[in-house]
mmCIF file of C-alpha atoms in Angstrom:
data_model
loop_
_atom_site.group_PDB
_atom_site.id
_atom_site.type_symbol
_atom_site.label_atom_id
_atom_site.label_comp_id
_atom_site.label_asym_id
_atom_site.label_seq_id
_atom_site.Cartn_x
_atom_site.Cartn_y
_atom_site.Cartn_z
ATOM 1 C CA SER A 1 2.034 20.312 -10.999
ATOM 2 C CA THR A 2 -0.308 19.796 -8.241
ATOM 3 C CA GLY A 3 1.966 20.747 -5.287
ATOM 4 C CA VAL A 4 1.976 17.238 -3.874
ATOM 5 C CA SER A 5 4.908 15.994 -1.987
ATOM 6 C CA VAL A 6 6.213 12.354 -2.193
ATOM 7 C CA ASP A 7 6.027 11.367 2.268
ATOM 8 C CA ASP A 8 10.573 10.439 3.042
ATOM 9 C CA GLU A 9 9.488 7.264 3.850
ATOM 10 C CA VAL A 10 7.869 6.137 -0.295
ATOM 11 C CA ALA A 11 12.029 6.744 -1.165
ATOM 12 C CA SER A 12 13.601 4.761 1.549
ATOM 13 C CA THR A 13 11.853 1.807 1.279
ATOM 14 C CA PHE A 14 12.147 2.692 -2.388
ATOM 15 C CA GLN A 15 15.765 1.650 -2.586
ATOM 16 C CA LYS A 16 15.411 -2.029 -0.291
ATOM 17 C CA PHE A 17 12.999 -3.170 -1.960
ATOM 18 C CA LYS A 18 14.783 -2.697 -5.165
ATOM 19 C CA LEU A 19 17.082 -4.535 -3.495
ATOM 20 C CA GLN A 20 14.795 -7.384 -1.818
ATOM 21 C CA GLN A 21 16.583 -6.433 1.308
ATOM 22 C CA GLU A 22 14.817 -6.778 4.349
ATOM 23 C CA PRO A 23 11.888 -6.228 5.258
ATOM 24 C CA TYR A 24 11.199 -5.189 2.147
ATOM 25 C CA LYS A 25 11.350 -8.183 0.246
ATOM 26 C CA LEU A 26 7.999 -7.545 -1.218
ATOM 27 C CA ARG A 27 5.929 -8.017 -4.423
ATOM 28 C CA TYR A 28 4.337 -4.578 -4.265
ATOM 29 C CA PHE A 29 3.542 -1.173 -3.003
ATOM 30 C CA ILE A 30 0.008 0.863 -3.093
ATOM 31 C CA TYR A 31 0.514 3.991 -3.087
ATOM 32 C CA GLN A 32 -2.033 6.318 -2.494
ATOM 33 C CA ILE A 33 -2.031 10.315 -2.093
ATOM 34 C CA LYS A 34 -3.163 11.131 1.247
ATOM 35 C CA ASP A 35 -5.209 14.541 2.148
ATOM 36 C CA LYS A 36 -4.658 15.667 -1.278
ATOM 37 C CA LYS A 37 -0.812 16.754 -0.728
ATOM 38 C CA THR A 38 1.446 13.522 0.193
ATOM 39 C CA ILE A 39 2.166 10.349 -1.608
ATOM 40 C CA VAL A 40 2.280 8.222 1.284
ATOM 41 C CA ILE A 41 2.679 4.500 0.642
ATOM 42 C CA GLU A 42 -0.687 2.509 1.270
ATOM 43 C CA LYS A 43 -0.343 -0.762 1.120
ATOM 44 C CA GLN A 44 2.437 -3.210 0.180
ATOM 45 C CA GLY A 45 1.765 -7.174 -0.810
ATOM 46 C CA GLU A 46 4.768 -9.902 0.958
ATOM 47 C CA ARG A 47 6.845 -11.896 -1.983
ATOM 48 C CA ASN A 48 4.466 -14.797 -2.219
ATOM 49 C CA LYS A 49 1.704 -12.468 -3.270
ATOM 50 C CA THR A 50 0.895 -12.581 -6.864
ATOM 51 C CA TYR A 51 -0.579 -10.000 -9.635
ATOM 52 C CA ASP A 52 -3.493 -11.298 -8.665
ATOM 53 C CA ASP A 53 -3.119 -10.075 -5.123
ATOM 54 C CA PHE A 54 -2.332 -6.761 -6.665
ATOM 55 C CA VAL A 55 -5.639 -5.691 -8.354
ATOM 56 C CA GLY A 56 -7.346 -7.346 -5.742
ATOM 57 C CA GLU A 57 -5.704 -4.762 -3.541
ATOM 58 C CA LEU A 58 -6.823 -1.607 -6.263
ATOM 59 C CA PRO A 59 -10.235 0.546 -5.194
ATOM 60 C CA GLU A 60 -12.543 -0.084 -7.978
ATOM 61 C CA ASN A 61 -13.351 4.003 -8.262
ATOM 62 C CA ASP A 62 -10.592 5.315 -7.113
ATOM 63 C CA CYS A 63 -7.295 6.632 -7.916
ATOM 64 C CA ARG A 64 -3.971 4.159 -6.569
ATOM 65 C CA TYR A 65 -0.399 4.025 -7.586
ATOM 66 C CA GLY A 66 1.105 0.979 -7.257
ATOM 67 C CA LEU A 67 5.281 -0.704 -8.512
ATOM 68 C CA ILE A 68 5.433 -4.041 -8.503
ATOM 69 C CA ASP A 69 8.074 -6.477 -9.149
ATOM 70 C CA ILE A 70 6.382 -8.890 -12.317
ATOM 71 C CA GLU A 71 8.622 -12.333 -13.089
ATOM 72 C CA PHE A 72 8.050 -13.747 -15.946
ATOM 73 C CA GLU A 73 9.765 -15.280 -18.960
ATOM 74 C CA THR A 74 11.161 -14.369 -22.028
ATOM 75 C CA ASP A 75 10.861 -15.174 -24.889
ATOM 76 C CA ASP A 76 13.985 -17.123 -25.198
ATOM 77 C CA GLY A 77 12.660 -18.958 -21.726
ATOM 78 C CA ARG A 78 14.952 -16.756 -19.630
ATOM 79 C CA PRO A 79 13.905 -15.929 -16.186
ATOM 80 C CA THR A 80 13.867 -13.146 -14.738
ATOM 81 C CA SER A 81 11.751 -9.310 -13.394
ATOM 82 C CA LYS A 82 10.680 -6.005 -14.089
ATOM 83 C CA LEU A 83 9.698 -3.641 -11.328
ATOM 84 C CA VAL A 84 6.892 -1.946 -13.975
ATOM 85 C CA PHE A 85 5.356 1.408 -11.928
ATOM 86 C CA ILE A 86 1.148 1.533 -12.023
ATOM 87 C CA SER A 87 -1.014 4.514 -12.259
ATOM 88 C CA TRP A 88 -4.208 3.364 -11.371
ATOM 89 C CA ASN A 89 -6.491 5.712 -12.601
ATOM 90 C CA PRO A 90 -10.407 4.496 -13.505
ATOM 91 C CA ASP A 91 -13.180 6.195 -15.699
ATOM 92 C CA THR A 92 -15.528 5.592 -12.263
ATOM 93 C CA ALA A 93 -13.334 7.922 -10.456
ATOM 94 C CA SER A 94 -15.035 11.207 -9.449
ATOM 95 C CA VAL A 95 -12.857 14.273 -11.143
ATOM 96 C CA ARG A 96 -10.862 16.033 -8.739
ATOM 97 C CA PRO A 97 -9.424 12.685 -7.751
ATOM 98 C CA LYS A 98 -8.294 12.359 -11.524
ATOM 99 C CA MET A 99 -6.939 14.953 -11.504
ATOM 100 C CA LEU A 100 -4.658 15.239 -8.528
ATOM 101 C CA TYR A 101 -3.614 11.551 -9.802
ATOM 102 C CA SER A 102 -2.625 12.132 -12.896
ATOM 103 C CA GLY A 103 -1.073 15.954 -11.840
ATOM 104 C CA SER A 104 1.328 14.497 -9.358
ATOM 105 C CA LYS A 105 2.581 10.933 -11.433
ATOM 106 C CA GLU A 106 5.293 12.604 -12.319
ATOM 107 C CA ALA A 107 6.516 13.266 -8.086
ATOM 108 C CA LEU A 108 6.238 10.217 -7.463
ATOM 109 C CA LYS A 109 8.064 9.044 -10.748
ATOM 110 C CA ALA A 110 10.835 10.389 -10.190
ATOM 111 C CA ALA A 111 11.080 9.204 -6.707
ATOM 112 C CA LEU A 112 11.594 5.625 -8.004
ATOM 113 C CA VAL A 113 14.919 6.192 -9.573
ATOM 114 C CA GLY A 114 15.105 4.078 -12.082
ATOM 115 C CA VAL A 115 11.803 1.653 -12.984
ATOM 116 C CA GLY A 116 11.498 1.989 -16.971
ATOM 117 C CA ILE A 117 7.922 0.575 -17.472
ATOM 118 C CA HIS A 118 5.565 2.969 -16.982
ATOM 119 C CA ILE A 119 1.613 1.719 -17.653
ATOM 120 C CA ASN A 120 -1.126 3.714 -17.381
ATOM 121 C CA ALA A 121 -4.908 1.722 -17.184
ATOM 122 C CA THR A 122 -8.216 3.446 -16.514
ATOM 123 C CA ASP A 123 -10.104 0.479 -16.435
ATOM 124 C CA HIS A 124 -9.148 -3.310 -15.935
ATOM 125 C CA SER A 125 -8.904 -4.628 -18.668
ATOM 126 C CA GLU A 126 -5.941 -2.408 -19.331
ATOM 127 C CA LEU A 127 -4.354 -4.598 -15.655
ATOM 128 C CA ASP A 128 -5.261 -7.443 -17.077
ATOM 129 C CA TYR A 129 -1.908 -9.334 -17.206
ATOM 130 C CA GLU A 130 -1.681 -11.724 -20.276
ATOM 131 C CA THR A 131 -3.034 -9.037 -22.830
ATOM 132 C CA ALA A 132 -1.863 -5.332 -21.485
ATOM 133 C CA VAL A 133 0.804 -5.966 -19.192
ATOM 134 C CA LEU A 134 2.472 -8.533 -19.732
ATOM 135 C CA PRO A 135 3.555 -7.997 -23.563
ATOM 136 C CA VAL A 136 4.597 -3.546 -22.567
ATOM 137 C CA VAL A 137 6.928 -5.667 -20.010
ATOM 138 C CA LYS A 138 8.194 -8.042 -22.506
ATOM 139 C CA LYS A 139 9.370 -5.371 -24.644
ATOM 140 C CA PHE A 140 12.298 -4.306 -21.592
ATOM 141 C CA ALA A 141 13.798 -7.630 -21.406
#
């Protein structure tokens, strides 16, 4: 482990987000590691934002974690939604943040109790909704 801890706010907001309680009736959170010590909420996306908005907020050459509520239709046409944890660890990031983020991921996952879908992305093709994300999410529908 990297000794990175998770800010208390992450777990408390997550509980409300999971239940879509105000003021956390949101689409997503983006988390960052602050001062190499603490995982904090960096950004949050309003409920009307989309998956593309979420991807657009991830930095090109730096690592982040994301949690997004993805709404989709099952293969038999039922509307449903799933919470998805995304670890963004781009190949273009420098080595230190990559090691810090990959080594600290489990601490954040432990705070986000009940999120069963985890996606690791190292470039934009692995974030592509139709080809990379939706097929994984549908397995859990």
